[in-house]
Short mmCIF file of C-alpha atoms in Angstrom, two decimals:
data_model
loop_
_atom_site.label_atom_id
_atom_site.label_comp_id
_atom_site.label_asym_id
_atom_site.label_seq_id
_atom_site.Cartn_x
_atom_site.Cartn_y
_atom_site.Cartn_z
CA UNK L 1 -19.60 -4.21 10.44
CA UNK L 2 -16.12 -4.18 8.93
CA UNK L 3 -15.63 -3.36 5.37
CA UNK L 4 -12.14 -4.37 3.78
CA UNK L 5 -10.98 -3.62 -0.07
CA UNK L 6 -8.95 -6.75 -1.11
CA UNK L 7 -7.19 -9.23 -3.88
CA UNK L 8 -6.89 -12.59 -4.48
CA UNK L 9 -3.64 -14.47 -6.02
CA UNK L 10 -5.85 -15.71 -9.01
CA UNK L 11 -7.93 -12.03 -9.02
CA UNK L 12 -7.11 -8.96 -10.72
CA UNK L 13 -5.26 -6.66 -8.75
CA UNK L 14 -5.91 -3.91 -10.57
CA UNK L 15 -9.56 -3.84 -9.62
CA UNK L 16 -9.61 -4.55 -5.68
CA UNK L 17 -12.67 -6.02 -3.93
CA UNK L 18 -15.26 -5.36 -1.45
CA UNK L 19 -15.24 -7.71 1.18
CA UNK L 20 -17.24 -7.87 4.84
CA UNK L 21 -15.46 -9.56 7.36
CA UNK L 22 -17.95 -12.00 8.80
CA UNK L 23 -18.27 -12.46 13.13
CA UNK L 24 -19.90 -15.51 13.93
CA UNK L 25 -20.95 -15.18 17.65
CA UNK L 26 -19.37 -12.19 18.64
CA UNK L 27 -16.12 -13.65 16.94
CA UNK L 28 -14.12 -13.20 13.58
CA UNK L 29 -14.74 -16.29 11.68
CA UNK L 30 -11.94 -16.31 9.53
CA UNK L 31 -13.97 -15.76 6.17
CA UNK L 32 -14.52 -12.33 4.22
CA UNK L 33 -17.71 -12.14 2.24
CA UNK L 34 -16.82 -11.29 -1.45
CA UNK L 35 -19.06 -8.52 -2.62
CA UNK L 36 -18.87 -8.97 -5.87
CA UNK L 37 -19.73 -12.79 -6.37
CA UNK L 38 -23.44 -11.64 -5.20
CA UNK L 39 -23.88 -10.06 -8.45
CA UNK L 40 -23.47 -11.70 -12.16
CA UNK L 41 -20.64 -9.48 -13.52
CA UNK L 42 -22.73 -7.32 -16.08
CA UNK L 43 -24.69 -6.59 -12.62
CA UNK L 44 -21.31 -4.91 -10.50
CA UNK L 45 -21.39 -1.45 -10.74
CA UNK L 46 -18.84 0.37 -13.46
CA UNK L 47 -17.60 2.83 -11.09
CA UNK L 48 -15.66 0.58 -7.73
CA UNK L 49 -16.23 3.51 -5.44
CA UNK L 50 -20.46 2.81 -6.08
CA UNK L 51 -19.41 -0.11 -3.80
CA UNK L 52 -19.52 2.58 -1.19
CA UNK L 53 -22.98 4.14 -1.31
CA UNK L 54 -25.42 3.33 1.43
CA UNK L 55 -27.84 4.62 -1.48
CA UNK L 56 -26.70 1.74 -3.58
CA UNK L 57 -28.35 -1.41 -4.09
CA UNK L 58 -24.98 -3.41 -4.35
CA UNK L 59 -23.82 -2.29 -0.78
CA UNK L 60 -27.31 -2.78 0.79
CA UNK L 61 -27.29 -6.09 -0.67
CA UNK L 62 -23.36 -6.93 0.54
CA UNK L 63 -24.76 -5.45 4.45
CA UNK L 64 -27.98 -7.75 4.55
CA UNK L 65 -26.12 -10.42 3.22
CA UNK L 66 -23.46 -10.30 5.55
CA UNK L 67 -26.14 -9.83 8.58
CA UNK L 68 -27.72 -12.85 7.27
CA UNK L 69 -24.72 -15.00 7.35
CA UNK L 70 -23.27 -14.15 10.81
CA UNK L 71 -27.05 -15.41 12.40
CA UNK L 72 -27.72 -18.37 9.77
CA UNK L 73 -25.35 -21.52 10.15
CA UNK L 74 -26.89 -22.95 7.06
CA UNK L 75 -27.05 -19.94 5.05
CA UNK L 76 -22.87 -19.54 6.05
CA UNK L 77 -22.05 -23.40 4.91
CA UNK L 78 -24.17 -22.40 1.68
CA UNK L 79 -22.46 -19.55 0.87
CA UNK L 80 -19.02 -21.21 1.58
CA UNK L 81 -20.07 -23.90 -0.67
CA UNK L 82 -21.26 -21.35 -3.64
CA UNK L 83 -17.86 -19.68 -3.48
CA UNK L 84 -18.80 -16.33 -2.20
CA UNK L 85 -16.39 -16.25 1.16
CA UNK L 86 -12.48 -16.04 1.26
CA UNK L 87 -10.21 -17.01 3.76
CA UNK L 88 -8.77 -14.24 5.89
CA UNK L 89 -5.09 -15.58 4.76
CA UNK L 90 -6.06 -15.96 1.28
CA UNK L 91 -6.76 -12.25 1.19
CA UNK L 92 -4.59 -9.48 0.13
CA UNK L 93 -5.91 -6.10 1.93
CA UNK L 94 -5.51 -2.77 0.22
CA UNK L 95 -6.50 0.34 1.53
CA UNK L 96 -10.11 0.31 2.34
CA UNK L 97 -11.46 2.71 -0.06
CA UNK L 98 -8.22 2.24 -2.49
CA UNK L 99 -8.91 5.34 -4.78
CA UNK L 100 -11.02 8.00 -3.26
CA UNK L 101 -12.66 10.25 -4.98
CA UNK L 102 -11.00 13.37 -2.75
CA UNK L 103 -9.07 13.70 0.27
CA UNK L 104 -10.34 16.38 2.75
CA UNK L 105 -8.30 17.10 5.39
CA UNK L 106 -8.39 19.25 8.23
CA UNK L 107 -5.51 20.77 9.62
CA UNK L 108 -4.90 22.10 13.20
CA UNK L 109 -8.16 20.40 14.79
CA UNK L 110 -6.96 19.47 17.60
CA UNK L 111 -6.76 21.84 21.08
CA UNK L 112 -3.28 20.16 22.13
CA UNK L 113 -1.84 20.03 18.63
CA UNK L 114 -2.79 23.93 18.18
CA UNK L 115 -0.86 24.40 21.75
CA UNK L 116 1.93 22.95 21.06
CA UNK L 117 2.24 24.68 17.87
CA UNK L 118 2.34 27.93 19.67
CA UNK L 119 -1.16 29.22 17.03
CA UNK L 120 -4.26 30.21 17.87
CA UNK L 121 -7.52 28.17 17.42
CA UNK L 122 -8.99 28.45 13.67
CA UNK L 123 -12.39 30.38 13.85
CA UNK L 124 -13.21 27.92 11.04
CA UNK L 125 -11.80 24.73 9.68
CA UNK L 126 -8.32 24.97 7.70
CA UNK L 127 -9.48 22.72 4.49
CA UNK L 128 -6.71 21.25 2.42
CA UNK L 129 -6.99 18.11 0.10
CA UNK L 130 -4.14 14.99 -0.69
CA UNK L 131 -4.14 13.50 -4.06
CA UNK L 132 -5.90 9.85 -4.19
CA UNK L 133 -2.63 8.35 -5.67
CA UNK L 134 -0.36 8.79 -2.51
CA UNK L 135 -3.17 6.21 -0.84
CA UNK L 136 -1.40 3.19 0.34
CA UNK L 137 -2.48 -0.08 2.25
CA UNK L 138 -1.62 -1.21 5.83
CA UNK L 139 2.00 -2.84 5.89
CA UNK L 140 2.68 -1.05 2.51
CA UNK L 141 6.16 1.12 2.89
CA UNK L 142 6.13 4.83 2.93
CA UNK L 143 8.85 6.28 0.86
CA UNK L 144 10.95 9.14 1.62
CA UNK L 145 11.23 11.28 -1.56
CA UNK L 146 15.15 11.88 -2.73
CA UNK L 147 14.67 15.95 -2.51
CA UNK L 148 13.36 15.77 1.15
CA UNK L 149 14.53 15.49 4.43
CA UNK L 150 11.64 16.55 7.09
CA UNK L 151 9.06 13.68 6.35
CA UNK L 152 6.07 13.62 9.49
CA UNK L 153 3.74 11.27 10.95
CA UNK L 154 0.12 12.36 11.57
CA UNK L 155 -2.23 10.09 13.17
CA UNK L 156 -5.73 10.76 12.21
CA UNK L 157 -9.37 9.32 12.35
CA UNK L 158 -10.70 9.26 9.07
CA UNK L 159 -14.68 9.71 7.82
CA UNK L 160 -15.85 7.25 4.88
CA UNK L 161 -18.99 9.11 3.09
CA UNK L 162 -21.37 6.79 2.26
CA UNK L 163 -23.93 8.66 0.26
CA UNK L 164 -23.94 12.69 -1.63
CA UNK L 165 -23.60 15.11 -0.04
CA UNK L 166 -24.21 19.13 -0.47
CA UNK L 167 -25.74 21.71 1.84
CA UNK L 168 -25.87 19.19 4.91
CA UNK L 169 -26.59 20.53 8.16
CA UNK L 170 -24.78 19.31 11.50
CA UNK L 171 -27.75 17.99 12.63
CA UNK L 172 -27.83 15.55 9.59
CA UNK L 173 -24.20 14.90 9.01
CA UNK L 174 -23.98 11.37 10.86
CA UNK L 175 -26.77 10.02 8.29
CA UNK L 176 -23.57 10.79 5.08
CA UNK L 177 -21.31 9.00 6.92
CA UNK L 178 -20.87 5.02 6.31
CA UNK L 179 -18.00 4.89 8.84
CA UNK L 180 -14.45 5.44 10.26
CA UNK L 181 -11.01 3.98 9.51
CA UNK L 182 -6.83 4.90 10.53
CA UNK L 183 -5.11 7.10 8.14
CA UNK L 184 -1.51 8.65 8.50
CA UNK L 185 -1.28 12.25 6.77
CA UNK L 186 2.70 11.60 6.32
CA UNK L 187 3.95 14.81 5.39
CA UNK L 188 7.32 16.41 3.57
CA UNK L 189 7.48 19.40 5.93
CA UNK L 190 10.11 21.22 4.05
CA UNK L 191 8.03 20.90 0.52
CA UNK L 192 4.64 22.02 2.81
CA UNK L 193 6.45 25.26 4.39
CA UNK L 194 8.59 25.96 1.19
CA UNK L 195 6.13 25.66 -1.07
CA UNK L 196 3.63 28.34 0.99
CA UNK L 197 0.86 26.07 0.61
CA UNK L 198 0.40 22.25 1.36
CA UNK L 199 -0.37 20.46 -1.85
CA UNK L 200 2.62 19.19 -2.79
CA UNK L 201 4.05 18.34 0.98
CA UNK L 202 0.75 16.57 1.56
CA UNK L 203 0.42 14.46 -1.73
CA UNK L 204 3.68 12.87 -2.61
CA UNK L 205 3.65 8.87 -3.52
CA UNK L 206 2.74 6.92 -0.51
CA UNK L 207 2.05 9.78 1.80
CA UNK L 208 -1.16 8.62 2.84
CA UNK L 209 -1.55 5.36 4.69
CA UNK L 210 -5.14 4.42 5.18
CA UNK L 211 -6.73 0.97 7.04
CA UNK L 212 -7.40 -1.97 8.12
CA UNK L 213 -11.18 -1.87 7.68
CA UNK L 214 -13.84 1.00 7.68
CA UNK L 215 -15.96 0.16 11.00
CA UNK L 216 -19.27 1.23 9.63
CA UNK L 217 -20.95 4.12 11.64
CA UNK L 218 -23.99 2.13 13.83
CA UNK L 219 -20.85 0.24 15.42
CA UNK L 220 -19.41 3.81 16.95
CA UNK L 221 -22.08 5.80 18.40
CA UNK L 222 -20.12 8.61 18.98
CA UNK L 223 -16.15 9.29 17.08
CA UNK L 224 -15.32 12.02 19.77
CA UNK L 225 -14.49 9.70 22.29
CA UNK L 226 -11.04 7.50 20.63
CA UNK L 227 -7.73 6.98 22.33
CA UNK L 228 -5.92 8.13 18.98
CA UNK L 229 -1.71 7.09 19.22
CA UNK L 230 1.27 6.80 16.73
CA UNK L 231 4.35 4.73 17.83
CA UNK L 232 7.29 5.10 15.76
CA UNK L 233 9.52 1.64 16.06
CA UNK L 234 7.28 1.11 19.78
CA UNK L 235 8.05 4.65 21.23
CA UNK L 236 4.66 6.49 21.46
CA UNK L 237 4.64 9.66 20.23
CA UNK L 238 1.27 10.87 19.46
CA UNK L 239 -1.37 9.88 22.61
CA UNK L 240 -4.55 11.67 22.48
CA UNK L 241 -8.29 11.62 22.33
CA UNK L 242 -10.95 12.42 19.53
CA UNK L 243 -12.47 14.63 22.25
CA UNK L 244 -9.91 17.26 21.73
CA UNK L 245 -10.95 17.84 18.43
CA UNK L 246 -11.46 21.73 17.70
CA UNK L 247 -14.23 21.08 15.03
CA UNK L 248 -16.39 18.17 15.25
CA UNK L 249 -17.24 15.64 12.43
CA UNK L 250 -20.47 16.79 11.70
CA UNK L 251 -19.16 20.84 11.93
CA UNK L 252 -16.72 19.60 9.22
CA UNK L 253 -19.43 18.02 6.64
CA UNK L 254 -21.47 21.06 7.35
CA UNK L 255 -18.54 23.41 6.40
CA UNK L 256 -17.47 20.87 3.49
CA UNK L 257 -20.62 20.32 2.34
CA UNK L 258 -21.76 23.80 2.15
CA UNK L 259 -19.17 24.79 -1.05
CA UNK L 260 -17.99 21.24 -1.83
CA UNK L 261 -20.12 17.85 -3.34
CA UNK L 262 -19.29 15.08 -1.08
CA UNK L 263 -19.69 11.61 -2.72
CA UNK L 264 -19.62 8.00 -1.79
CA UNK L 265 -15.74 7.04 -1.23
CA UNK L 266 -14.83 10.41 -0.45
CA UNK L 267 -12.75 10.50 2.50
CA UNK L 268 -12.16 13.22 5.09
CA UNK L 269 -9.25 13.07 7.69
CA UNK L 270 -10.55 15.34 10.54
CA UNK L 271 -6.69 16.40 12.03
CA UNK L 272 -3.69 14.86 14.13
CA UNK L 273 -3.41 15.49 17.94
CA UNK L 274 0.04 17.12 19.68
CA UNK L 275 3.24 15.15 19.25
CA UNK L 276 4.40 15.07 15.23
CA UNK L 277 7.67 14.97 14.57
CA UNK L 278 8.42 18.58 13.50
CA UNK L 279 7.19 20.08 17.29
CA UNK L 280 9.54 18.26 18.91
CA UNK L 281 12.55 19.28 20.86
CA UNK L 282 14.58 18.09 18.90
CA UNK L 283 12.54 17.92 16.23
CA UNK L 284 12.00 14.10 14.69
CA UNK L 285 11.23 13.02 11.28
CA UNK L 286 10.89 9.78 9.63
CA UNK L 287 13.99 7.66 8.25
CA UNK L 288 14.27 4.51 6.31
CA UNK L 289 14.30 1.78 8.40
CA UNK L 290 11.41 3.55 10.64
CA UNK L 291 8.26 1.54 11.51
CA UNK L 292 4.79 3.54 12.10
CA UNK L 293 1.68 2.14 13.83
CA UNK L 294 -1.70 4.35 14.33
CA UNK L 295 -4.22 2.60 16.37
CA UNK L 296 -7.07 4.30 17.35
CA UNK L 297 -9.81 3.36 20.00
CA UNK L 298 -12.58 0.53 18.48
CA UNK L 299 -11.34 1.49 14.89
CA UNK L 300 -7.90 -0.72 14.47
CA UNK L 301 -4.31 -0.15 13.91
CA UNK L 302 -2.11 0.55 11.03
CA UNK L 303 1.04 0.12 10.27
CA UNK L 304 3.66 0.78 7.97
CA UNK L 305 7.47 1.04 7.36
CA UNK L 306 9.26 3.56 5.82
CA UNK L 307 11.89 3.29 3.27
CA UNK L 308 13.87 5.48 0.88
CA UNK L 309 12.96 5.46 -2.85
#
């Protein structure tokens, strides 16, 4: 199943929606389920990132709903008729989970990006975070900030959690996880090796691209075996494979987990593979006019273009 976040011309766009894009015999049917028009609206949750909880009764709802739909003709017509789909064009797409609770990413987990970097493997995973307001949506521009002049790419495969987590062994990790989207940890890397610590290089306005959907978990069986690529304007420069990460996704919500709550909407972006920008010979960084794509293997693509502010 494919989860989107999304707006309407006549909807607020403040508040984005949960939608399920709805396959009708193995094939996108055009229409995304609306979440919220299941539920009277002193039924929808307060908090928008309870729309993520497989705990929840308003996503277990949205799920069976949508199963029901894809295998019952008359139950889709119904549905259609009671207002509860939305045409794929009539839909504005945001970032899947627009404002996550954290960020957790993990830097230098993969074996060719630690090679290429000249370091050594981490005995543990590097943890940093990015602040939820530099999340933007798929065709959304990244801009350049005015002081910098050494902004990266970093393809990543991102983990949605789906339910709380603390203390979570490896062995349970895949049962927190509701699924997997595209993100792009665009970084300033003069602020981020300046600065002697990330934060700021990490979290500036727009610097993390995140999307199209979250493919929920049962649809990939195992994350450590993605093609993962960046192209910037249709020259790849990142190719690579989940199965060179250093630390694997459940190692990370173990380690996470064991200091840190993890929530529903939290998202963790588990590293970039060899070929950013600032490795190169020369090195490359991003300039206005630029156009990024991330696809990764059964998960999607995502694009964006980058402009100065």
């Amino acid at each position: 199943m494919r989860i989107i976040s999304f707006a309407t011309k006549d909807s607020d766009w403040e508040s984005p929606r949960l939608g399920i894009i709805l396959n009708v015999n193995g094939r996108d049917s055009g229409q995304r389920l609306d979440c919220e028009k299941l539920f009277e609206p002193a039924d929808r949750p307060s908090n928008s990132l309870a729309w993520f909880d497989m705990d929840g009764r308003w996503l277990r709802t949205a799920r069976d709903t949508a199963a029901r739909l894809e295998r019952d003709s008359a139950a889709f017509a119904d549905a259609r008729a009671q207002g509860w789909l939305v045409a794929s064009e009539d839909a504005y797409w945001f970032a899947p989970v627009p404002r996550p609770g954290k960020i957790v990413c993990v830097g230098l987990n993969y074996r060719d990006h630690a090679e290429e970097s000249g370091l050594a493997l981490p005995k543990v995973p590097v943890i940093f975070s990015k602040f939820s307001t530099c999340v933007i949506a798929p065709g959304e521009p990244v801009v350049i900030p005015p002081t910098s002049e050494r902004v990266d790419y970093e393809a990543e495969l991102a983990v949605v959690i789906g339910r709380r987590a603390k203390h979570v062994s490896a062995e349970r990790a895949y049962d927190y996880v509701l699924g997997y989207t595209a993100f792009n940890d665009v970084t300033a890397r003069d602020f981020q090796f300046a600065d002697g610590q990330w934060q700021r290089g990490k979290s500036c306005d727009t610097f993390a691209p995140m999307g199209q959907t979250i493919v929920t978990a049962d649809e990939i069986p195992d994350p450590h075996t993605l093609r993962i690529r960046l192209e910037l304007n249709g020259t790849v420069m990142q190719d690579s494979n989940t199965a060179q990460l250093i630390f694997t996704i459940p190692q990370i919500i173990e380690f996470v987990s064991a200091s840190i709550t993890l929530e529903p909407g939290d998202v963790i972006a588990t590293g970039t593979p060899a070929g950013v920008g600032f490795a190169r010979k020369p090195p490359v960084f991003l300039k206005p006019g630029d156009v990024m794509e991330v696809s990764i293997e059964r998960i999607g693509g995502l694009g964006n273009p980058v402009v100065a502010e």
